[in-house]
Each structure stands twice: as C-alpha cells, then as structure tokens.
PDB file of C-alpha atoms in Angstrom:
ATOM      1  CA  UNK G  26     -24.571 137.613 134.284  1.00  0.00           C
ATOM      2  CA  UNK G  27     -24.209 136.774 130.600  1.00  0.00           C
ATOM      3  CA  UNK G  28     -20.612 137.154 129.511  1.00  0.00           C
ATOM      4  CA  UNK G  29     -20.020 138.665 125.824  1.00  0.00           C
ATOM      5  CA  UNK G  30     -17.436 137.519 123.271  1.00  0.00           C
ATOM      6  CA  UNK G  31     -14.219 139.604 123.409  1.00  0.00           C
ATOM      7  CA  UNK G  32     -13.914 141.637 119.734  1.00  0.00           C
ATOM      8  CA  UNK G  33     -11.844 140.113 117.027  1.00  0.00           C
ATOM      9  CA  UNK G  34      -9.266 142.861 115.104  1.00  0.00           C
ATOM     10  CA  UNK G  35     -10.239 142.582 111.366  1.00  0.00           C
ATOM     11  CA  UNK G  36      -6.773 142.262 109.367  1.00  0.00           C
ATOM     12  CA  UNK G  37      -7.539 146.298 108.391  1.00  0.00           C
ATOM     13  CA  UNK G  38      -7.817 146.864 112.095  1.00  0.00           C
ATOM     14  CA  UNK G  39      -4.560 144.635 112.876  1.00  0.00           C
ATOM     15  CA  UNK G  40      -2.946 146.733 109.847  1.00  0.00           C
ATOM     16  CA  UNK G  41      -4.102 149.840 110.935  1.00  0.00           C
ATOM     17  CA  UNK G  42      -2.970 149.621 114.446  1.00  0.00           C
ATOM     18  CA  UNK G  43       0.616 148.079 113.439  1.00  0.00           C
ATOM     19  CA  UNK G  44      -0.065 144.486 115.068  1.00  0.00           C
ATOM     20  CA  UNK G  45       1.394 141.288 113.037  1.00  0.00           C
ATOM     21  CA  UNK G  46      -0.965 138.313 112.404  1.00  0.00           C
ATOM     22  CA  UNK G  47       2.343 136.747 111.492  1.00  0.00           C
ATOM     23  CA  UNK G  48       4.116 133.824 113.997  1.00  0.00           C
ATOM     24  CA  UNK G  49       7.695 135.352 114.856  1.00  0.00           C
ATOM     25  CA  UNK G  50       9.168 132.400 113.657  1.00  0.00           C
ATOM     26  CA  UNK G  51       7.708 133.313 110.291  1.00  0.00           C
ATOM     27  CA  UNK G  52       8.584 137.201 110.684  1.00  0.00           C
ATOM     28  CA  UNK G  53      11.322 137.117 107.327  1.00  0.00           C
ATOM     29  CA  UNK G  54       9.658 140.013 104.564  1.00  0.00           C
ATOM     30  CA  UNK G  55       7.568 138.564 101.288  1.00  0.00           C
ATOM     31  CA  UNK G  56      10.275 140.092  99.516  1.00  0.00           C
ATOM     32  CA  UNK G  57      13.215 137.947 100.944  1.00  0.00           C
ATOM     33  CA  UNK G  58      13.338 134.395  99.975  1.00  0.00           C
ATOM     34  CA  UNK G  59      12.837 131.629 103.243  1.00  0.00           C
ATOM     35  CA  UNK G  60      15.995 130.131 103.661  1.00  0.00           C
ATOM     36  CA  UNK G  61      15.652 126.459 105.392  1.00  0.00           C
ATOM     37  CA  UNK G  62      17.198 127.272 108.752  1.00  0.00           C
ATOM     38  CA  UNK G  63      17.301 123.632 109.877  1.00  0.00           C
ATOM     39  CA  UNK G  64      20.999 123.200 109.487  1.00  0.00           C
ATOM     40  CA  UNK G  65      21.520 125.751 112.468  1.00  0.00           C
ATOM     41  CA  UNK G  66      18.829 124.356 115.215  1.00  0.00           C
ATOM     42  CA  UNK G  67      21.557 123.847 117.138  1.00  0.00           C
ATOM     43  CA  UNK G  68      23.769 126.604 116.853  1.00  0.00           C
ATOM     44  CA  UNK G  69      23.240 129.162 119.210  1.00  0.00           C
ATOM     45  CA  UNK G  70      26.162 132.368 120.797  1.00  0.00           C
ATOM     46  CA  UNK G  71      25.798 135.373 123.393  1.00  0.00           C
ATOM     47  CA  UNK G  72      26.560 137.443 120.269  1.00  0.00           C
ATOM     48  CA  UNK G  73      24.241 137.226 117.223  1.00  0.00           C
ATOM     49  CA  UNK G  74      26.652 139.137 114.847  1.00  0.00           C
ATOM     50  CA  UNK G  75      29.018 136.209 115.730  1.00  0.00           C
ATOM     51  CA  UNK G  76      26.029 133.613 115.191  1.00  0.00           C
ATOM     52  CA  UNK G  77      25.315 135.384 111.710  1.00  0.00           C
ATOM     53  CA  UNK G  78      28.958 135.576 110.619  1.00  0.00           C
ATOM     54  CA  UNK G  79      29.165 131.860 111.517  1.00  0.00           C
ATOM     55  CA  UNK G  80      26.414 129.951 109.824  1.00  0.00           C
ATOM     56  CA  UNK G  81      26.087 132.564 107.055  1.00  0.00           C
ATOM     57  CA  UNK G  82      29.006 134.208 106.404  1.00  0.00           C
ATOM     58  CA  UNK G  83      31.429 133.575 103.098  1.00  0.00           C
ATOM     59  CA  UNK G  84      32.344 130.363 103.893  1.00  0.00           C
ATOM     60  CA  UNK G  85      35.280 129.808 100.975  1.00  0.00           C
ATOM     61  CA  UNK G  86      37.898 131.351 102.774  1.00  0.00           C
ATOM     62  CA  UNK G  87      39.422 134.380 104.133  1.00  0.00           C
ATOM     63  CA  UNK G  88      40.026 136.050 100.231  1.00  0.00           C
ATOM     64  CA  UNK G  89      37.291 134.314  97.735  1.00  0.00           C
ATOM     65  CA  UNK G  90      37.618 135.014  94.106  1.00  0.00           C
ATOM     66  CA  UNK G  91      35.720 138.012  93.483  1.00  0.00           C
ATOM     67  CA  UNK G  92      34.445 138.734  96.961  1.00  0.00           C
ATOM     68  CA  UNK G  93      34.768 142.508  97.607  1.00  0.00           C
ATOM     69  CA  UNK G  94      33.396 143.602 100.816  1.00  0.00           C
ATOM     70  CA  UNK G  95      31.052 141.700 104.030  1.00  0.00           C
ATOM     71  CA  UNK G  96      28.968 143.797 105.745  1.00  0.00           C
ATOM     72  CA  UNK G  97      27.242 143.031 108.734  1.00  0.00           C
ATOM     73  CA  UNK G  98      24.309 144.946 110.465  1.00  0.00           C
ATOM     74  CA  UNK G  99      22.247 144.167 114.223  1.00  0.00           C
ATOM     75  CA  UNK G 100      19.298 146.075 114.726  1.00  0.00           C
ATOM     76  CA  UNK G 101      18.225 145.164 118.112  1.00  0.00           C
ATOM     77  CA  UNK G 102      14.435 144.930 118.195  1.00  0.00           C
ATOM     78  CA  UNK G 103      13.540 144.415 121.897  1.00  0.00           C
ATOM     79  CA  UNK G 104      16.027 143.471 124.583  1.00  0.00           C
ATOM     80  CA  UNK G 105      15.302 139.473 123.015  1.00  0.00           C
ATOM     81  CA  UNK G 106      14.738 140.076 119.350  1.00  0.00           C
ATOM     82  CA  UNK G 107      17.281 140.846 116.859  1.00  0.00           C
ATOM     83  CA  UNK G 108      17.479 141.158 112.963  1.00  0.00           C
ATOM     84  CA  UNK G 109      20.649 141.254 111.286  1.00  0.00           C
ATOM     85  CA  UNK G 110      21.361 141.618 107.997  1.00  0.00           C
ATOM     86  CA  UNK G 111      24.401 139.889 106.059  1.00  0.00           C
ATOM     87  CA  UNK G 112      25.684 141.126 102.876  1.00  0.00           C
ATOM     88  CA  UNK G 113      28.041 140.017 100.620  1.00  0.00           C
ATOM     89  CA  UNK G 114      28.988 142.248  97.450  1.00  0.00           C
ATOM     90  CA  UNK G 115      31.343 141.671  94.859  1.00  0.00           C
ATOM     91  CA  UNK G 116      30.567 137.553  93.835  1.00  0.00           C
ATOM     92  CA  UNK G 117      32.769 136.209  91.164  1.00  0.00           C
ATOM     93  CA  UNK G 118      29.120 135.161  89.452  1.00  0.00           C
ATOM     94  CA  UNK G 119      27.994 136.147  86.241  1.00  0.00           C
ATOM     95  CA  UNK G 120      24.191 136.287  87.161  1.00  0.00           C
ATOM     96  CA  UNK G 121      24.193 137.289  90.870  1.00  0.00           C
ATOM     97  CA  UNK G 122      25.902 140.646  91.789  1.00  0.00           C
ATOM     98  CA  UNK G 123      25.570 140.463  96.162  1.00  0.00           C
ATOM     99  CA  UNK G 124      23.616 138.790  98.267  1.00  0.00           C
ATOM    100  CA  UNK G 125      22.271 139.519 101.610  1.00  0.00           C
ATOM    101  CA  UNK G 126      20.774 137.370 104.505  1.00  0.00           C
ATOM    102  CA  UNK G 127      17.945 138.278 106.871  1.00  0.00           C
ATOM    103  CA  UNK G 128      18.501 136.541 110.027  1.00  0.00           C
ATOM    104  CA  UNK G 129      15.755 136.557 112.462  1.00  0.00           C
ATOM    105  CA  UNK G 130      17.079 135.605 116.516  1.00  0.00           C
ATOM    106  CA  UNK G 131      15.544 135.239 119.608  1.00  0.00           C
ATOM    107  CA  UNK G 132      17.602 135.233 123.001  1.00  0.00           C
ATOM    108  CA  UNK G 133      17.342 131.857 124.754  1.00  0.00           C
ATOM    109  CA  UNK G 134      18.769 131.316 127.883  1.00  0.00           C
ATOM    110  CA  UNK G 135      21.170 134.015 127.363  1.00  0.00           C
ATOM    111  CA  UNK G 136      22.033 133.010 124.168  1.00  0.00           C
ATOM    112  CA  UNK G 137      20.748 134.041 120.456  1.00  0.00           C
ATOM    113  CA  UNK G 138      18.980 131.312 118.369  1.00  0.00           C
ATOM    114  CA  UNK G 139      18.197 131.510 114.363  1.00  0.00           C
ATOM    115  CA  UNK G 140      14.613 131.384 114.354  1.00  0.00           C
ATOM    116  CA  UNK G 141      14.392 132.665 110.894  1.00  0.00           C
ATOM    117  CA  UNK G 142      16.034 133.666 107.958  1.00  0.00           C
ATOM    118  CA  UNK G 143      15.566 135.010 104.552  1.00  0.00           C
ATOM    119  CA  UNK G 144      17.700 135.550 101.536  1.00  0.00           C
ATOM    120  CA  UNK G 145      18.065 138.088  98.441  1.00  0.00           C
ATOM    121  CA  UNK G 146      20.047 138.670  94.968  1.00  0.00           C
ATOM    122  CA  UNK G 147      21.240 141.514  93.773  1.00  0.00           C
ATOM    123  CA  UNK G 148      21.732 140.487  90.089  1.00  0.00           C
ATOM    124  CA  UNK G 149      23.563 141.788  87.548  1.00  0.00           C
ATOM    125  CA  UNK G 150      21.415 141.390  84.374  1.00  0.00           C
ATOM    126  CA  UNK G 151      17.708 140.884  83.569  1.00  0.00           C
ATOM    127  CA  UNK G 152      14.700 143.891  83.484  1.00  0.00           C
ATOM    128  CA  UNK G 153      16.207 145.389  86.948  1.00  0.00           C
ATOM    129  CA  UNK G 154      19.667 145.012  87.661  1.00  0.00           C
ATOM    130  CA  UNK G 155      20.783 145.959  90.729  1.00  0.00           C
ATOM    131  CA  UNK G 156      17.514 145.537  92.818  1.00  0.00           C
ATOM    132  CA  UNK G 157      17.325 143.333  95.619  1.00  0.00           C
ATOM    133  CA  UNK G 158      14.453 140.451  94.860  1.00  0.00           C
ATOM    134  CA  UNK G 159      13.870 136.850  96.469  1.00  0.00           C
ATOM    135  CA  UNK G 160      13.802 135.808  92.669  1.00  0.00           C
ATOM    136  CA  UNK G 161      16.151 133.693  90.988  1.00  0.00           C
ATOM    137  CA  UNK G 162      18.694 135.650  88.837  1.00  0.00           C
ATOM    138  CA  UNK G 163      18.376 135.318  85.182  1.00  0.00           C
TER     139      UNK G 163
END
C-alpha cells in the first residue's frame, strides 16, 4: 500500500483558518517593537502581573518626574499563555508621550517565564501624535 503525502496549508489557508505560522516565542505584533528579553531569562514568578511589574515596570522610583498613571493588564490566553500589557502615561519626555510593553509568558513549572516582549511610543509630536507605533519618536 502506497502511502500519500499529508497536505501542506498554503499561508491563505493558514490565514483563513486562524492558524499562526509564527514560533510562540516570536508571537509579539509587527506593530510593537522586539524588545531584547535576554536580561530576564532568569526571572520567572507564580504571578505574571508581578513578573511584568518587576522587569518592566517604572523603575526610577515610587513618584518619577512626570509619571502620571501605570496601568497593568493580563489577558490569560490558555491556562499556560498569558499577554500582558504595561503602560506607562504621563513621561517627563519631550518626544515620547506613554509607552506600553507587550509581554509574552509561558507557565513553566508553575511559574510564568518572559518568552517575549514588545514595545511602543505614544509620541507627542510628528505626522500622528498620539498613535501607538514601534517607531522611534521624532
């Protein structure tokens, strides 16, 4: 008995049907800038809003200059996949308005791992202030 070739999915047939061609590890939106996550290998907690706040939270102390509001979102994917978004509004910058952090985990031995993370400006000047973009502000 001759055995055929399983069928390939086109990328119209993987887009069509919702499937990622995309490695999780690489699962950060075009429109986010890749942030090098190699810093945080090790870090790892049982709560990934904790793990967020900790590697990527306002780190110049507990009243910046300028810093208005943190916000912090977990969207819980599947019971071992989060995203959670980090935003910071209110920079004492004159180019960059907020930013905001896409943070990609994966639960590990009962703990949540940065396996990806992305980064965006909100700036305060240029052809579209106020968008989010993974550009550079001008």
């Amino acid at each position: 008995m001759k055995r055929r070739p399983l069928p390939t999915l086109s990328l119209i047939g993987c887009l069509w049907l919702g499937l990622s061609l995309m490695p999780t590890a690489q699962a950060i939106p075009r429109t986010y800038a890749p942030v090098d996550i190699t810093p945080f290998r090790n870090e790892s907690d049982p709560n990934p809003l904790l793990l967020a706040i900790r590697t990527f939270g306002q780190r110049e102390g507990a009243f910046p200059e300028g810093l208005r509001s943190e916000s912090v979102t977990v969207n819980y994917i599947t019971p071992g996949r989060a995203v959670v978004e980090l935003t910071v509004n209110g920079l004492a910058d004159d180019s960059v308005a907020a930013r905001r952090f896409r943070l990609e985990m994966r639960l590990r031995q009962d703990r949540w791992v940065l396996v990806a993370a992305g980064r965006q400006h909100q700036c305060r000047r240029g052809t579209h202030p106020r968008l989010w973009t993974g550009q550079v502000c001008p």
